[in-house]
Amino acid sequence: MNLQDKRRSVVIFTLFFVFVGFSLGNISRAEDGYRLWLRYEPLPESIRQQYRSRVSAIVVQGTSPTLNALRDEFVTGCSGLLGTQIPATDTVNLAGAVVVGTAKSSPLIARLNWSLTELGTEGFRLRSATMNGRAVTVIAANSEVGAFYGVFHFLRLLQTGQPINKLDVSQKPRLQLRMLNHWDNLNGSIERGYAGRSLWKWEELPDKVDDRLRDYARINASIGVNATALNNVNANSRSLSAEYLKKAAAIANVFRPYGVRVFLSARFSAPIELGGLKTADPFDPAVAEWWKKKADEIYQLIPDFGGFLVKANSEGQPGPRTYNRNHVDGANMLAAAVAPHNGIVIWRAFVYDMKEGYDRAAAAYDNLQPFDGKFAANVLLQVKNGPIDFQPREPFHPLFGAMPKTQVIPEFQITQEYLGQSNNLAFLAPMWREVFDADTYAKGKGSTVTKVVDGSLYKQKITGIAGVANTGSDRNWTGQDLTQSNWYAFGRLAWNPDVSSKQIADEWIRMTFTTDAKAVATLTRILTESHEAVVDYMTPLGLNHIMWGGHHYGPAPWWNREGRADWNPPYFHRADEKGLGFDRTKSGSNSVAQYHGPVREVFANLQTCPENLIVWFHHVPWDYQLKSGRIFWDELALHYQRGVDWVRSARKDWAALSGVIDAERHAAVAKKFELQERDAIVWRDSCLLYFQTFSKRPLPAGVEKPAKTLDEYKAKSLLNW
Ligand code: BDP
């Protein structure tokens, strides 16, 4: 080969690679998880063919920030999924057009004369129809945001390969306020955040607003999340200062087109810290006036401001009780300040004070239940799913069904503070389903938590739900690709609390990872089993709050260093020579009495108490015989082992998906599974070794011998391994 030939072949060679690289662009593009479930990669050709004639053009008439965002999203989504540029037009001159809008924004939709009243302000109708003699699909709503939700629904149908030729879907959200709570501090850190720093970048606002915030709002809109509290419930008064309100307003401007409203956590003592008053007593007229003025100032800047979220008299936060007033006095004073602007106050029920002999699980009920019927019309009471604190498994909170004259909304924790943070996979839909499906018996059989919170049992006017966000500045938003599913699941359940975990998992996998049938089946199984596995290796049979102190990562059932008894694991598990568990029956704290009969009797009786909650309600003898025929100690040990076994097999199943899942995310998740296996083993070994010092029994057959001694496990937190 002479020099010229050599050069020519180098050129040809290079061109060849450029060409291959280009045509493989979609496959080899960085899959860093940023796009979450809105990846819009081309669908398999066979599916694309079915859709092409049905998605020939996007017809969005009119312009507005929401309509423009909706049009962009729809065009990008359809073009990506179908692998060809889909035009946006404002007339129907092609069969297969998809026409989107409201009767106000779109003459084409107005002409249909559909009655959409029952869809409310956020619902949509999605229907195959005929326009100008052409077969079209119509997405119609009463509001532009409703139409946007319809667009996301349609895109989800495409992403998950559903038929779209005979559509007739009408939907509206079952819960009105579908809200994320961000525990973001003003310095950019996030309380219980495991995915980097705060997305807001307070220090750059209001002059610079990170582009990412628009994606955050889009993603929320795609699952129907319509509200977000920007700052930590352990609030800093400065978040209500003029300086920070401007920053919040800049965020609100970005969120608005996507139907996401902004709320702020309010520190009850802000009138002192910001206003220079001597007191924050809610009965002091100057205090009430300060809040009224503050509310007026906020609404000047953020006309659609949602309202205040308040953690009061809890874990050291100030509140009305600091001034010998009660929760109602505090909540209603704030409610009066925002009422003229149609704002609301979300008052948290996470209140507990430690007294001698007190049962922390009883505290929220004892503190709040007596106020049923006393809260103002624009106050919501936000109640954690269980009576203690976002544990891997808790019974439903007894306040659900106990406050018929109060607007109660559930609070879930999406961020996995107590469930292995961003290292362990725990798909939370099954856990949340358990809460929704629990029967409170408040008005007889069938009074499920869902019916309490969706307003059907007590005709609650404002309904809602809050989830403590798992997002942060990490490129993949949640710190682990698979736990993005929890953000998705939260939104889907907030929209419709009846959707099954399996359906949520299946949708999310198809949208996020792959439509390969076998892989979808494997992953759906992994996801839906994962929460129970975490319960098995962390807190089986009703155990709770036995995590390492402070950061709550990893086991430390021996931990006894916190200043308050009710922050220390022994307070919760009560292990002794006789057995394990917290007696919450008549012979103990009797907090089981907070439940309605017959739930109360079922829980209170050792024979009938669901075994997955048995040590939550009872001090169970080590040799007590369970339904399996095994004694309690053996069963406990086998649960721990089962959890470890599950992680090992899930890890193998995941490894077998290499080649189906893109290499980048496959490797990242594989690393997480490796950590999860390590964690599960440490959990099993340390808990069993520790509890064994009380049970004094050998490990049953089938349970592996611990790898280290108890002292070695005690010496080092799993966080620092
Ligand atoms: C606990 C967290 C703590 C929160 C608290 C809350 O450990 O960081 O401030 O909940 O919900 O689980 O207020």
Coordinates of C-alpha atoms in Angstrom, one line a residue, residues 231-240 264-284 286-292 294 308-314 316-337 345-348 375 379:
N231 CA -37.8 23.7 51.9
N232 CA -37.2 21.5 54.9
V233 CA -40.0 21.0 57.4
N234 CA -37.3 21.7 60.0
A235 CA -37.6 25.2 58.6
N236 CA -35.3 28.2 58.6
S237 CA -37.2 31.5 59.0
R238 CA -35.1 33.0 56.3
S239 CA -37.0 31.1 53.6
L240 CA -39.8 33.6 54.3
L264 CA -43.2 26.8 51.7
S265 CA -42.4 25.2 55.1
A266 CA -43.0 27.9 57.7
R267 CA -41.1 28.1 60.9
F268 CA -43.6 29.0 63.6
S269 CA -41.3 31.4 65.3
A270 CA -40.6 33.5 62.2
P271 CA -42.4 36.6 63.6
I272 CA -39.6 36.7 66.2
E273 CA -36.6 35.8 64.0
L274 CA -37.7 37.8 60.9
G275 CA -40.2 40.3 62.2
G276 CA -38.4 41.3 65.4
L277 CA -41.5 40.6 67.5
K278 CA -41.0 39.4 71.1
T279 CA -43.3 36.4 70.7
A280 CA -44.9 34.1 68.2
D281 CA -47.9 33.5 70.4
P282 CA -50.8 32.9 67.9
F283 CA -53.2 34.8 70.2
D284 CA -51.1 37.9 70.1
A286 CA -49.3 41.6 66.3
V287 CA -48.3 38.0 65.5
A288 CA -51.4 37.2 63.5
E289 CA -51.0 40.6 61.7
W290 CA -47.4 39.7 60.9
W291 CA -48.4 36.5 59.2
K292 CA -51.2 38.2 57.4
K294 CA -46.3 38.0 55.2
F308 CA -47.7 26.8 54.3
L309 CA -46.5 23.4 55.5
V310 CA -45.8 23.3 59.2
K311 CA -43.9 21.1 61.6
A312 CA -44.7 22.5 65.0
N313 CA -43.8 21.3 68.5
S314 CA -42.1 18.3 67.1
G316 CA -37.5 20.7 68.9
Q317 CA -39.4 22.8 66.4
P318 CA -41.2 25.8 67.9
G319 CA -45.0 25.8 67.8
P320 CA -48.1 27.1 69.5
R321 CA -47.5 25.0 72.5
T322 CA -44.4 26.9 73.2
Y323 CA -46.8 29.7 74.1
N324 CA -49.3 27.4 75.9
R325 CA -51.7 27.4 73.0
N326 CA -52.7 24.3 71.1
H327 CA -52.3 23.0 67.6
V328 CA -55.6 24.3 66.5
D329 CA -54.8 27.8 67.7
G330 CA -51.6 27.7 65.7
A331 CA -52.9 26.2 62.5
N332 CA -56.0 28.4 62.4
M333 CA -54.1 31.6 62.9
L334 CA -51.9 30.7 59.9
A335 CA -54.9 29.6 58.0
A336 CA -56.6 32.9 58.5
A337 CA -53.5 34.6 57.0
V345 CA -52.1 25.3 55.7
I346 CA -50.8 21.8 56.0
W347 CA -50.2 21.0 59.6
R348 CA -48.1 17.9 60.3
F375 CA -59.5 23.0 62.3
V379 CA -56.3 23.4 57.1

